[in-house]
Amino acid sequence: GQNIDQPTEMTATEGAIVQINCTYQTSGFNGLFWYQQHAGEAPTFLSYNVLDGLEEKGRFSSFLSRSKGYSYLLLKELQMKDSASYLCAVRDRGSNYQLIWGAGTKLIIKP
Amino acid sequence: KAGVTQTPRYLIKTRGQQVTLSCSPISGHRSVSWYQQTPGQGLQFLFEYFSETQRNKGNFPGRFSGRQFSNSRSEMNVSTLELGDSALYLCASSLDPTSGSNEQFFGPGTRLTVL
């Protein structure tokens, strides 16, 4: 079956680094997405990985290991505005390319 | 380029009524997906339309239905509303759901309250 797991909540300090993990099981992996969602707002796209390795985009990086069914989102130099939920989603060929979503990780940044 | 728009933004209904929500995708996008989100919950997939055809459907009762028009605009309908239908309903559009990295762009959502 399909399953995506993320930690429910994480806390980090302003200026620090945090890593949010995502593990998945799908029948036909076809790409992994990370989205950010501030409270009361719509999700916005952060990153996409389809091949193994690290994709860097400013303060945010995303890593993928297809053999391990594992990804992480790395946030550096944390700012208060990074307080949000981070959603991991996998496109599944076995489900007609439907996006399968994790429940999201709520990240709390403390000064 | 205008983003995804959803109307109405807020809606209050009573149990037993029905409701229709509308979504206009980004110009050129032919795929529209609908999601339900309740407080503290992730996105629960409702359905996806591409070129006026329903491609995928989530595990929701038949009271939830949708359609897509030739201009890619989409509507979803919920009949016989229940208290548990109170949620944020999000619409997302993309170019082609099977193609590469094309991500979904989300609208601001319609917040439905059922009393």
XYZ file of C-alpha atoms in Angstrom:
226
model
C 0.000 0.000 0.000
C 0.903 3.636 0.142
C 2.175 5.324 3.265
C 4.049 8.505 4.106
C 5.418 9.208 7.582
C 6.645 12.499 9.013
C 7.156 13.629 12.600
C 4.105 15.460 13.896
C 5.923 18.377 15.467
C 9.466 19.722 15.850
C 10.950 22.646 17.727
C 14.116 24.530 16.799
C 15.899 27.746 17.701
C 16.198 30.827 15.529
C 19.481 30.772 13.603
C 19.920 27.018 13.959
C 19.525 24.149 11.455
C 16.677 21.642 11.426
C 16.109 18.468 9.425
C 12.580 17.203 8.772
C 12.407 13.570 7.708
C 9.911 11.837 5.464
C 9.712 8.100 4.794
C 7.434 6.645 2.175
C 6.118 3.425 0.694
C 4.508 3.535 -2.732
C 4.028 1.080 -5.560
C 5.596 3.301 -8.208
C 7.686 6.245 -7.064
C 7.606 9.133 -9.540
C 8.906 12.116 -7.597
C 8.752 13.704 -4.160
C 7.610 17.217 -3.274
C 7.989 19.401 -0.203
C 5.483 22.149 0.542
C 5.326 24.807 3.235
C 2.026 25.830 4.788
C 1.662 28.735 7.188
C -1.297 28.618 9.542
C -4.494 29.626 7.771
C -2.831 29.779 4.371
C -2.527 27.516 1.336
C 0.517 25.279 0.830
C 3.324 26.657 -1.330
C 5.863 24.597 -3.272
C 9.389 24.329 -1.866
C 11.229 21.577 -3.702
C 11.086 18.536 -5.953
C 13.314 15.435 -6.023
C 13.119 12.544 -8.441
C 16.764 11.367 -8.478
C 18.909 10.448 -5.489
C 20.865 13.250 -3.947
C 20.630 16.744 -2.606
C 18.812 19.688 -4.186
C 19.784 23.058 -2.734
C 17.714 26.198 -2.974
C 18.929 29.028 -0.788
C 18.448 28.241 2.894
C 16.424 25.130 2.033
C 17.777 21.797 0.771
C 16.003 18.528 0.073
C 17.553 15.078 -0.079
C 16.242 11.845 -1.570
C 17.246 8.200 -1.286
C 14.941 6.079 -3.430
C 16.417 2.772 -2.254
C 15.616 3.677 1.360
C 12.269 5.364 0.638
C 13.566 8.374 2.512
C 13.765 12.130 2.096
C 14.593 15.053 4.311
C 14.138 18.795 4.152
C 16.996 20.792 5.663
C 16.376 24.348 6.774
C 19.413 26.474 7.639
C 19.732 29.812 9.443
C 16.227 29.448 10.784
C 14.057 32.538 10.944
C 10.866 33.099 12.903
C 8.934 33.182 9.622
C 9.923 29.538 9.033
C 7.395 28.545 11.690
C 4.931 26.567 9.572
C 3.854 23.061 8.644
C 5.984 21.195 6.131
C 4.231 18.661 3.931
C 5.883 15.793 2.096
C 4.088 14.364 -0.952
C 4.982 11.534 -3.317
C 3.703 11.066 -6.849
C 2.722 7.434 -7.276
C 2.618 5.802 -10.709
C 0.709 2.900 -9.203
C -2.109 5.268 -8.262
C -2.412 6.880 -11.671
C 0.166 9.532 -10.739
C -1.849 10.716 -7.772
C 0.005 12.776 -5.158
C 0.081 10.943 -1.831
C 0.455 13.368 1.089
C 1.978 13.014 4.514
C 0.178 14.527 7.509
C 2.766 17.296 7.750
C 5.327 18.369 10.333
C 4.572 21.441 12.392
C 7.818 23.355 12.950
C 7.987 25.757 15.877
C 10.841 28.264 15.924
C 11.822 29.742 19.286
C 13.901 32.893 19.721
C -0.036 35.432 -14.388
C -3.047 35.181 -12.092
C -2.960 32.442 -9.482
C -5.587 29.872 -8.601
C -8.803 31.484 -7.438
C -11.518 29.949 -5.319
C -14.983 31.226 -4.547
C -16.461 31.788 -2.139
C -13.719 32.242 0.446
C -16.029 31.658 3.392
C -19.321 29.827 3.655
C -21.686 29.016 6.493
C -24.325 26.358 5.957
C -26.605 24.223 8.116
C -26.803 20.458 8.293
C -28.697 18.888 5.416
C -28.034 21.701 2.974
C -25.851 21.395 -0.083
C -22.977 23.560 -1.246
C -21.067 24.233 -4.461
C -17.491 25.490 -4.445
C -15.709 26.891 -7.480
C -12.089 26.865 -8.586
C -10.425 28.663 -11.495
C -6.975 27.253 -12.270
C -3.942 29.119 -13.521
C -4.283 29.906 -17.209
C -3.032 26.958 -19.252
C -3.337 24.436 -16.435
C -5.601 21.548 -17.301
C -5.411 19.566 -14.067
C -7.404 20.484 -10.964
C -7.281 18.612 -7.662
C -9.476 19.121 -4.617
C -8.480 18.538 -0.998
C -10.155 18.732 2.391
C -8.123 19.941 5.347
C -9.329 19.937 8.956
C -7.426 21.512 11.883
C -4.196 19.693 12.555
C -4.741 17.311 9.672
C -2.889 16.864 6.442
C -4.464 17.146 3.050
C -7.195 14.606 2.385
C -7.519 14.023 -1.353
C -11.019 14.336 -2.780
C -10.620 14.070 -6.549
C -8.598 15.169 -9.543
C -9.803 16.287 -12.956
C -7.837 16.555 -16.170
C -9.333 17.743 -19.439
C -12.876 17.393 -18.064
C -12.315 13.770 -16.953
C -12.017 12.549 -13.394
C -8.590 10.898 -13.174
C -8.496 9.964 -9.525
C -10.895 9.841 -6.621
C -10.208 9.724 -2.894
C -12.060 7.823 -0.203
C -14.962 10.160 0.394
C -18.672 9.300 0.351
C -20.790 9.872 -2.715
C -22.127 13.097 -1.191
C -18.927 14.663 -2.512
C -18.869 15.166 -6.248
C -17.119 17.358 -8.755
C -16.798 18.281 -12.359
C -14.545 20.214 -14.708
C -15.597 22.422 -17.574
C -14.023 22.890 -20.987
C -12.208 26.032 -19.776
C -10.637 23.924 -16.969
C -12.647 25.629 -14.246
C -13.865 23.119 -11.697
C -16.649 22.856 -9.172
C -17.174 20.528 -6.274
C -20.494 19.840 -4.641
C -21.293 18.483 -1.217
C -24.866 17.376 -0.620
C -26.637 16.678 2.674
C -24.016 18.514 4.704
C -22.861 17.057 8.016
C -21.112 18.802 10.900
C -17.941 16.868 10.061
C -17.786 18.498 6.644
C -16.614 21.727 8.270
C -13.146 22.210 6.842
C -10.898 24.187 4.550
C -11.388 23.028 0.963
C -8.343 23.590 -1.193
C -8.096 23.490 -4.937
C -4.780 23.013 -6.724
C -3.916 23.241 -10.396
C -1.038 21.923 -12.464
C -0.062 21.628 -16.115
C -0.019 17.861 -16.483
C -0.198 15.540 -13.480
C 1.982 12.859 -15.062
C 4.765 15.064 -16.311
C 8.019 15.619 -14.473
C 8.337 18.149 -11.742
C 5.233 20.133 -12.470
C 4.041 21.040 -9.033
C 0.565 21.853 -7.845
C -0.315 25.480 -7.219
C -2.886 25.986 -4.510
C -5.706 28.467 -4.245
C -6.478 30.284 -0.967
C -9.207 27.796 -0.086
C -12.862 27.972 0.861
C -13.539 27.718 4.574
C -16.835 25.889 5.054
C -18.589 25.908 8.414
C -21.571 23.616 8.924
C -23.859 24.484 11.839
